[in-house]
Amino acid sequence: MKFGGTSVADQPAIERLIALVRAERQAEAQKEGGDARGPVVVVSALSGVTDRLLGLAALAASGDVEGARASLQDLRARHVKVSEVIRDAALREPVLDSLNRAFDELERVVSALAVLQEVSGRWMDALAATGEILSSQIVAAALTSHKLLATYVDARKAVVTDAEHMAAAPLFEETTAALMAHADPPLAVGRIPVLGGFVGATAGGITTTLGRGGSDYSAAIVGACLGAAEIQIWTDVDGMLTADPRIVKNPQVVPHLSFAEASELAYFGAKVLHPSTIQPAVSRNIPVRILNSHRAQARGTLITGERPKADRPLTAVASKKGVTVVNITSTRMLMAHGFLRRLFEVFERFKTSVDVVTTSEVTVSVTIDDARRLPAIVEGLSGFAQVDREDHMAIVCVVGDGLHEDAALAAQVLASVGDVPMRMLSQAASRRNITFVIRESDLPTALGRIHDKFLAAVSAA
Ligand code: ASP
Ligand code: MG
């Protein structure tokens, strides 16, 4: 069970966490053949804390020691306050001691960094990791004081990574061995291991972090290495939605999607969870469930390697506004060889990434979402191509494994859009999505039509 920053933000949030862990244990105990072990709990830092800790690094580097100290004082007070969730004083005292030692240490680090006026990745990690190290100690003691016996597991001992600071990669063999040594023994005696997400250490014991938002990744790593039956990502929304609620009136929670579908949707800011972070779980066939810690009764979204064919053929429709279409027509021989390479080289030179690409014999159309360097790009292309641009466009991406199975479905989806003019149309060989480009102003109409026809009743199914 992984709890994000908003699910450990304050005392009421941690009390909800405790109730959820209790319910999980009761449900497991009642299941016939249920695993009486666990769960393992992985927590983020209290919400906003990682930003603050990284902000400290910036303050220190600019020599603003007073600003950094003031910020540290706030953070210390917030953690002390949240620790009141540990009802039993005998359990609370050691956590407060550890917390105060950690903040004393941070003050010394900040002073040293202010002298150096430079913060390396290694020190950034040392600062940032404190958030999860403290939240996990608080949550472990809080669970125990609420009669759910828990054991704090130091993520720096349990998750072994390479030395790529601020974006470390886990070493699976070493991590499995470390988890067997530190998390398995408490599990074996019925206790609940609690560890901070996001944090790890090199084999030599230097603290690392997995990159921003890395606690989901931690949960997947821990679940995969320990062979969990399921990984639950507890957050503050009901799950993945069938469409953007700002554009479509009645989006539904997607009950079940495949990992490949989740990956297609990720680019469009269906930001609940980045699919690459759950790859370790998916590759071992462990289901991942997204759940709302404020509304435990909601069914959430389940992500698995495959999903049942009987489900709806389409999963969701995603979109992205503020896109520019660039039409590039070869002025030399029709699409002479080497044309595409020269064309993309220009985009590369100006560090502009291209999203959707369609080609005909004479014209290549691409979309970009950052048009700042477009004048320079047009200039670069002008030697061999004629270029025009269309602004205020939107990409629509219809996703569903059903597109792979039913050849007629793509045509039905396109037909449902009706008279909305389409600029570009693309379907990759995986045939898990259809992507097209329309005017931004047509987005509500097009999305509404697709959603009404294929997705509105998804949760009723
Ligand atoms: N606390 C870390 C962050 O804010 C990791 C996480 O919450 O997933 O990036
Ligand atoms: Mg987070």
Coordinates of C-alpha atoms and ligand atoms in Angstrom, one line a residue:
M1 CA 0.0 0.0 0.0
K2 CA 1.6 3.3 -1.1
F3 CA 0.3 6.6 0.2
G4 CA 1.2 9.8 -1.6
G5 CA 1.9 13.2 0.0
T6 CA -1.7 14.3 0.3
S7 CA -2.5 10.9 2.0
V8 CA 0.0 11.6 4.8
A9 CA -0.3 15.4 4.8
D10 CA -1.5 15.9 8.3
Q11 CA -3.0 14.1 11.3
P12 CA -6.4 13.4 9.8
A13 CA -4.8 12.0 6.6
I14 CA -2.6 9.7 8.6
E15 CA -5.7 8.6 10.6
R16 CA -7.4 7.7 7.3
L17 CA -4.3 5.8 6.3
I18 CA -4.4 3.8 9.5
A19 CA -8.1 3.0 8.9
L20 CA -7.3 1.8 5.4
V21 CA -4.4 -0.4 6.5
R22 CA -6.7 -1.9 9.2
A23 CA -9.4 -2.6 6.7
E24 CA -7.0 -4.2 4.4
R25 CA -5.7 -6.5 7.1
Q26 CA -9.3 -7.4 8.1
A27 CA -10.3 -8.1 4.5
E28 CA -7.2 -10.4 4.1
A29 CA -7.8 -12.2 7.3
Q30 CA -11.4 -13.0 6.2
K31 CA -10.4 -14.3 2.8
E32 CA -10.1 -18.0 2.5
G33 CA -6.5 -18.8 1.7
G34 CA -5.8 -15.0 2.0
D35 CA -2.3 -14.0 2.8
A36 CA -2.2 -13.1 6.5
R37 CA 1.1 -11.3 5.9
G38 CA 1.4 -7.6 5.3
P39 CA 0.7 -5.2 3.9
V40 CA 4.0 -3.4 3.4
V41 CA 3.4 0.4 3.6
V42 CA 5.3 2.8 1.4
V43 CA 4.8 6.6 2.1
S44 CA 5.7 9.8 0.4
A45 CA 6.9 12.8 2.3
L46 CA 4.2 15.0 3.9
S47 CA 2.7 17.0 0.9
G48 CA 4.9 19.9 -0.2
V49 CA 7.9 18.9 1.9
T50 CA 10.1 17.7 -1.0
D51 CA 9.6 21.0 -2.7
R52 CA 10.5 22.8 0.5
L53 CA 13.6 20.7 1.0
L54 CA 14.9 21.3 -2.5
G55 CA 14.0 25.0 -2.0
L56 CA 16.4 25.0 1.0
A57 CA 19.2 23.9 -1.3
A58 CA 18.5 26.8 -3.6
L59 CA 18.4 29.2 -0.6
A60 CA 21.7 27.9 0.7
A61 CA 23.3 28.0 -2.6
S62 CA 22.4 31.7 -2.9
G63 CA 23.9 32.3 0.5
D64 CA 20.5 33.0 2.1
V65 CA 21.1 31.1 5.4
E66 CA 18.5 33.1 7.3
G67 CA 15.8 32.2 4.7
A68 CA 16.8 28.6 4.8
R69 CA 16.7 28.5 8.7
A70 CA 13.3 30.0 8.7
S71 CA 12.1 27.4 6.3
L72 CA 13.6 24.6 8.3
Q73 CA 11.9 25.9 11.5
D74 CA 8.5 25.8 9.7
L75 CA 9.2 22.2 8.5
R76 CA 10.3 21.1 12.0
A77 CA 7.2 22.5 13.6
R78 CA 5.0 20.9 11.0
H79 CA 6.5 17.4 11.6
V80 CA 6.4 17.8 15.4
K81 CA 2.7 18.8 15.1
V82 CA 1.9 15.8 12.8
S83 CA 3.6 13.5 15.3
E84 CA 0.7 14.0 17.7
V85 CA -1.0 11.3 15.6
I86 CA 1.2 8.9 17.6
R87 CA -1.1 8.6 20.6
D88 CA 1.3 6.7 22.8
A89 CA 4.0 9.0 24.4
A90 CA 6.4 6.1 24.7
L91 CA 6.3 5.6 21.0
R92 CA 6.2 9.3 20.2
E93 CA 9.3 10.4 22.1
P94 CA 11.8 8.4 20.1
V95 CA 10.3 9.7 16.9
L96 CA 10.5 13.3 18.1
D97 CA 14.1 12.7 19.1
S98 CA 15.0 11.3 15.7
L99 CA 13.1 14.2 14.0
N100 CA 14.9 16.8 16.0
R101 CA 18.3 15.2 15.3
A102 CA 17.4 15.2 11.6
F103 CA 16.5 18.9 11.6
D104 CA 19.7 19.8 13.6
E105 CA 21.7 17.9 11.0
L106 CA 19.8 19.8 8.2
E107 CA 20.7 23.1 9.8
R108 CA 24.4 22.1 9.8
V109 CA 24.2 21.0 6.2
V110 CA 22.5 24.2 5.1
S111 CA 25.2 26.3 6.8
A112 CA 27.9 24.3 5.1
L113 CA 26.3 24.6 1.7
A114 CA 25.8 28.3 2.1
V115 CA 29.6 28.6 2.5
L116 CA 30.2 26.5 -0.5
Q117 CA 27.4 28.3 -2.4
E118 CA 27.0 25.2 -4.5
V119 CA 24.9 22.1 -4.1
S120 CA 25.8 18.8 -5.7
G121 CA 23.3 16.1 -6.6
R122 CA 24.6 14.1 -3.7
W123 CA 23.7 16.8 -1.3
M124 CA 20.4 17.5 -3.0
D125 CA 19.5 13.8 -2.4
A126 CA 20.6 14.0 1.3
L127 CA 18.3 17.0 1.8
A128 CA 15.3 15.6 -0.3
A129 CA 15.4 12.1 1.3
T130 CA 14.8 13.6 4.7
G131 CA 11.1 14.1 3.9
E132 CA 10.4 10.4 3.3
I133 CA 12.7 9.2 6.1
L134 CA 10.7 11.3 8.6
S135 CA 7.2 10.6 7.3
S136 CA 7.9 6.8 7.4
Q137 CA 9.1 7.0 11.0
I138 CA 6.0 8.9 12.0
V139 CA 3.6 6.6 10.1
A140 CA 5.3 3.4 11.5
A141 CA 4.9 4.7 15.1
A142 CA 1.4 5.9 14.4
L143 CA 0.3 2.5 13.2
T144 CA 1.8 0.8 16.2
S145 CA 0.2 3.2 18.6
H146 CA -3.2 2.4 16.9
K147 CA -2.6 -1.3 17.6
L148 CA -1.4 -2.2 14.1
L149 CA 2.1 -3.4 15.0
A150 CA 4.5 -1.8 12.4
T151 CA 8.3 -1.8 11.9
Y152 CA 10.1 1.2 10.5
V153 CA 12.4 0.0 7.6
D154 CA 15.1 2.5 6.5
A155 CA 14.7 2.8 2.7
R156 CA 18.4 3.5 2.5
K157 CA 19.1 0.0 3.7
A158 CA 16.2 -1.7 1.7
V159 CA 16.4 -0.1 -1.8
V160 CA 19.8 -0.4 -3.4
T161 CA 20.5 1.9 -6.4
D162 CA 23.2 3.0 -8.8
A163 CA 24.9 6.4 -8.0
E164 CA 22.9 8.5 -10.5
H165 CA 21.9 11.2 -8.0
M166 CA 18.3 12.6 -8.3
A167 CA 17.4 9.9 -10.8
A168 CA 18.9 6.7 -9.4
A169 CA 18.0 3.3 -10.9
P170 CA 17.2 0.4 -8.6
L171 CA 19.5 -2.7 -8.7
F172 CA 16.9 -5.4 -8.5
E173 CA 19.0 -8.3 -7.2
E174 CA 20.6 -6.3 -4.5
T175 CA 17.3 -4.7 -3.5
T176 CA 15.6 -8.1 -3.3
A177 CA 18.3 -9.4 -1.0
A178 CA 18.1 -6.2 1.1
L179 CA 14.3 -6.4 1.4
M180 CA 14.5 -10.0 2.4
A181 CA 16.9 -9.0 5.1
H182 CA 14.9 -5.9 6.4
A183 CA 11.3 -6.2 5.4
D184 CA 10.6 -9.9 5.3
P185 CA 11.5 -10.7 8.9
P186 CA 8.8 -8.3 10.3
L187 CA 6.3 -9.6 7.7
A188 CA 7.0 -13.1 8.9
V189 CA 6.0 -12.3 12.5
G190 CA 2.9 -10.4 11.4
R191 CA 4.2 -6.9 11.6
I192 CA 3.7 -4.2 9.0
P193 CA 7.0 -2.9 7.5
V194 CA 6.8 0.9 6.7
L195 CA 9.3 2.5 4.5
G196 CA 9.8 5.8 2.7
G197 CA 9.3 5.9 -1.0
F198 CA 11.5 7.9 -3.4
V199 CA 14.7 7.1 -1.3
G200 CA 17.4 4.5 -1.7
A201 CA 21.2 4.3 -1.3
T202 CA 24.1 3.0 -3.3
A203 CA 25.7 -0.3 -2.3
G204 CA 28.2 1.9 -0.5
G205 CA 25.5 3.5 1.6
I206 CA 25.3 7.0 -0.1
T207 CA 21.8 8.3 -0.1
T208 CA 20.1 8.6 -3.5
T209 CA 16.6 9.4 -4.7
L210 CA 14.7 7.9 -7.7
G211 CA 13.6 11.2 -9.2
R212 CA 10.5 13.4 -8.5
G213 CA 7.3 11.5 -7.9
G214 CA 9.5 8.4 -7.2
S215 CA 7.4 6.9 -4.5
D216 CA 5.2 5.1 -6.9
Y217 CA 8.3 3.7 -8.4
S218 CA 9.4 2.6 -4.9
A219 CA 6.1 0.9 -4.3
A220 CA 6.4 -1.0 -7.6
I221 CA 10.0 -2.0 -6.8
V222 CA 9.2 -3.2 -3.3
G223 CA 6.1 -5.1 -4.5
A224 CA 8.0 -6.7 -7.3
C225 CA 11.0 -7.7 -5.2
L226 CA 8.8 -9.1 -2.5
G227 CA 6.3 -10.8 -4.8
A228 CA 3.2 -8.9 -3.6
A229 CA -0.2 -10.1 -4.6
E230 CA -1.3 -6.5 -5.5
I231 CA 0.1 -3.0 -5.4
Q232 CA -2.2 -0.3 -4.2
I233 CA -1.5 3.4 -5.0
W234 CA -3.5 5.5 -2.6
T235 CA -4.0 9.0 -3.9
D236 CA -6.5 11.8 -3.8
V237 CA -8.5 11.1 -7.0
D238 CA -10.8 8.2 -7.8
G239 CA -8.6 6.8 -10.6
M240 CA -7.9 7.3 -14.3
L241 CA -10.8 9.1 -16.1
T242 CA -12.3 8.3 -19.5
A243 CA -11.8 12.0 -20.5
D244 CA -10.6 15.3 -19.1
P245 CA -13.3 16.6 -16.8
R246 CA -12.6 20.2 -17.9
I247 CA -13.7 19.4 -21.4
V248 CA -16.2 16.5 -21.2
K249 CA -19.2 16.8 -18.9
N250 CA -19.5 13.3 -17.6
P251 CA -16.2 11.5 -17.5
Q252 CA -16.2 8.1 -15.7
V253 CA -13.5 6.3 -13.8
V254 CA -11.9 3.7 -16.0
P255 CA -12.3 0.5 -14.0
H256 CA -9.7 -1.6 -15.7
L257 CA -7.0 -0.7 -18.2
S258 CA -4.0 -2.5 -19.6
F259 CA -0.5 -1.3 -19.0
A260 CA -0.1 -0.5 -22.7
E261 CA -3.2 1.7 -22.6
A262 CA -2.0 3.5 -19.5
S263 CA 1.3 4.2 -21.3
E264 CA -0.5 5.8 -24.3
L265 CA -2.5 8.0 -22.0
A266 CA 0.4 9.2 -19.9
Y267 CA 1.7 11.6 -22.5
F268 CA -1.6 13.5 -22.4
G269 CA -1.3 14.3 -18.8
A270 CA -3.6 11.6 -17.4
K271 CA -1.1 12.3 -14.6
V272 CA -2.5 10.0 -11.9
L273 CA 0.5 7.8 -12.3
H274 CA 3.3 7.5 -14.7
P275 CA 3.2 4.0 -16.3
S276 CA 7.0 3.7 -16.5
T277 CA 7.1 3.8 -12.7
I278 CA 5.0 0.7 -12.4
Q279 CA 6.9 -1.3 -15.0
P280 CA 8.7 -3.5 -12.4
A281 CA 5.2 -4.6 -11.1
V282 CA 3.7 -5.1 -14.6
S283 CA 6.7 -7.2 -15.8
R284 CA 6.0 -9.6 -12.9
N285 CA 2.3 -9.6 -13.5
I286 CA 1.4 -7.9 -10.3
P287 CA -1.8 -5.9 -10.6
V288 CA -1.7 -2.2 -9.7
R289 CA -4.7 -0.5 -8.3
I290 CA -5.2 3.3 -8.0
L291 CA -7.4 4.2 -5.1
N292 CA -8.7 7.3 -3.4
S293 CA -7.7 7.6 0.3
H294 CA -10.6 10.1 0.8
R295 CA -13.2 7.7 -0.7
A296 CA -12.2 4.2 0.0
Q297 CA -15.6 3.0 -1.3
A298 CA -14.8 4.1 -4.8
R299 CA -13.6 1.1 -6.8
G300 CA -10.6 2.8 -8.3
T301 CA -8.7 1.9 -11.5
L302 CA -7.0 -1.5 -11.9
I303 CA -4.0 -1.7 -14.3
T304 CA -2.8 -5.1 -15.4
G305 CA -0.6 -6.5 -18.3
E306 CA -3.8 -7.5 -20.2
R307 CA -7.4 -6.6 -19.6
P308 CA -10.4 -8.8 -20.2
K309 CA -11.7 -8.6 -23.8
A310 CA -15.3 -8.4 -22.7
D311 CA -14.7 -4.9 -21.3
R312 CA -15.4 -1.9 -23.5
P313 CA -13.3 -1.8 -26.6
L314 CA -12.2 1.8 -25.9
T315 CA -10.7 2.9 -22.6
A316 CA -10.4 6.7 -22.8
V317 CA -10.0 9.7 -25.0
A318 CA -7.2 12.1 -24.2
S319 CA -6.3 15.4 -25.6
K320 CA -3.8 18.2 -25.7
K321 CA -4.4 21.8 -26.5
G322 CA -2.1 24.6 -27.6
V323 CA -0.5 22.6 -30.3
T324 CA 1.0 24.0 -33.5
V325 CA 0.8 22.0 -36.8
V326 CA 3.8 22.6 -39.1
N327 CA 3.3 21.5 -42.7
I328 CA 6.5 21.0 -44.6
T329 CA 6.5 20.6 -48.4
S330 CA 9.6 19.5 -50.3
T331 CA 10.6 22.1 -52.9
R332 CA 13.1 19.8 -54.5
M333 CA 12.3 16.5 -56.1
L334 CA 9.3 14.9 -54.5
M335 CA 10.5 13.6 -51.1
A336 CA 14.0 13.0 -52.3
H337 CA 15.8 10.5 -50.1
G338 CA 17.4 12.1 -47.1
F339 CA 14.5 14.6 -46.9
L340 CA 13.2 13.3 -43.6
R341 CA 16.6 13.1 -42.0
R342 CA 17.3 16.8 -43.0
L343 CA 13.9 17.8 -41.8
F344 CA 14.1 16.2 -38.4
E345 CA 17.7 17.4 -38.0
V346 CA 16.4 21.0 -38.0
F347 CA 13.9 20.2 -35.2
E348 CA 16.7 18.5 -33.3
R349 CA 19.1 21.5 -33.7
F350 CA 16.5 23.7 -32.1
K351 CA 15.7 21.2 -29.4
T352 CA 12.0 21.1 -30.3
S353 CA 10.3 17.8 -29.9
V354 CA 7.8 16.6 -32.4
D355 CA 4.7 14.6 -31.3
V356 CA 2.4 13.5 -34.1
V357 CA 3.8 13.0 -37.6
T358 CA 2.0 12.3 -40.8
T359 CA 3.4 12.1 -44.3
S360 CA 2.2 12.1 -47.9
E361 CA 4.3 12.0 -51.0
V362 CA 4.9 15.7 -51.0
T363 CA 4.2 17.0 -47.5
V364 CA 5.1 16.1 -44.0
S365 CA 3.0 17.5 -41.2
V366 CA 4.2 17.4 -37.6
T367 CA 2.9 18.8 -34.4
I368 CA 4.9 20.6 -31.7
D369 CA 3.7 21.9 -28.4
D370 CA 6.5 24.4 -27.9
A371 CA 6.5 26.8 -30.8
R372 CA 9.0 29.3 -29.4
R373 CA 11.8 28.3 -31.7
L374 CA 9.5 27.8 -34.7
P375 CA 10.7 31.0 -36.6
A376 CA 14.3 29.7 -36.5
I377 CA 13.1 26.2 -37.5
V378 CA 11.2 27.7 -40.5
E379 CA 14.4 29.5 -41.4
G380 CA 16.4 26.3 -41.2
L381 CA 13.9 24.4 -43.4
S382 CA 13.6 27.2 -46.0
G383 CA 16.6 25.9 -47.9
F384 CA 14.8 22.8 -49.1
A385 CA 11.2 23.1 -48.1
Q386 CA 8.2 25.4 -48.0
V387 CA 6.6 25.7 -44.6
D388 CA 3.4 26.9 -43.1
R389 CA 2.0 26.7 -39.6
E390 CA -1.4 26.4 -38.0
D391 CA -1.7 27.5 -34.4
H392 CA -4.4 26.8 -31.8
M393 CA -4.7 23.2 -32.7
A394 CA -5.4 20.1 -30.5
I395 CA -4.3 16.5 -30.5
V396 CA -7.0 13.9 -29.8
C397 CA -5.9 10.4 -28.8
V398 CA -8.5 7.7 -28.6
V399 CA -7.1 4.7 -26.7
G400 CA -8.4 1.2 -26.4
D401 CA -7.0 -2.4 -26.9
G402 CA -10.3 -3.0 -28.8
L403 CA -8.9 -1.1 -31.7
H404 CA -6.4 -3.9 -32.1
E405 CA -9.0 -6.5 -32.3
D406 CA -11.8 -4.9 -34.3
A407 CA -10.7 -3.4 -37.6
A408 CA -14.0 -1.6 -38.1
L409 CA -13.8 0.2 -34.8
A410 CA -11.4 2.9 -36.0
A411 CA -13.8 3.9 -38.8
Q412 CA -16.7 4.0 -36.3
V413 CA -14.7 6.3 -34.0
L414 CA -13.8 8.6 -36.8
A415 CA -17.4 8.7 -38.1
S416 CA -18.7 9.6 -34.7
V417 CA -16.7 12.9 -34.8
G418 CA -19.0 13.9 -37.7
D419 CA -18.4 17.2 -39.4
V420 CA -15.4 18.4 -37.3
P421 CA -12.5 18.9 -39.8
M422 CA -9.5 16.8 -39.2
R423 CA -6.0 18.1 -40.0
M424 CA -3.8 15.0 -39.4
L425 CA -4.7 11.4 -38.7
S426 CA -2.4 8.7 -37.5
Q427 CA -2.6 5.2 -36.3
A428 CA 0.6 3.4 -35.3
A429 CA 1.1 -0.3 -36.0
S430 CA 0.3 -1.2 -32.4
R431 CA -3.2 -0.1 -33.2
R432 CA -4.0 0.7 -29.6
N433 CA -4.9 4.2 -30.4
I434 CA -6.0 6.6 -33.1
T435 CA -4.6 10.0 -33.0
F436 CA -5.9 13.0 -34.9
V437 CA -5.4 16.8 -34.9
I438 CA -8.3 19.3 -35.0
R439 CA -8.8 22.9 -34.2
E440 CA -8.7 23.7 -30.5
S441 CA -12.1 25.3 -30.7
D442 CA -13.6 22.0 -32.0
L443 CA -12.3 20.0 -29.0
P444 CA -15.4 20.0 -26.8
T445 CA -17.6 18.9 -29.7
A446 CA -15.3 16.1 -30.9
L447 CA -14.5 14.8 -27.5
G448 CA -18.1 15.0 -26.4
R449 CA -19.3 13.0 -29.4
I450 CA -16.7 10.2 -29.0
H451 CA -17.3 10.1 -25.3
D452 CA -21.1 9.9 -25.6
K453 CA -20.9 7.1 -28.1
F454 CA -18.2 4.9 -26.7
L455 CA -17.3 5.8 -23.2
A456 CA -20.1 7.4 -21.2
A457 CA -21.5 4.2 -19.9
V458 CA -18.2 2.6 -19.1
S459 CA -18.6 2.2 -15.4
A460 CA -22.1 0.9 -15.8
A461 CA -20.7 -2.0 -17.8
Ligands
ASP1 N1 8.2 13.2 -2.3 C1 8.7 12.9 -3.6 C2 8.3 14.0 -4.5 O1 7.5 14.9 -4.2 C3 8.3 11.6 -4.1 C4 6.9 11.3 -4.2 O2 6.1 12.0 -3.5 O3 6.5 10.5 -5.0 O4 8.7 14.1 -5.6
MG2 MG 3.8 12.6 -5.2

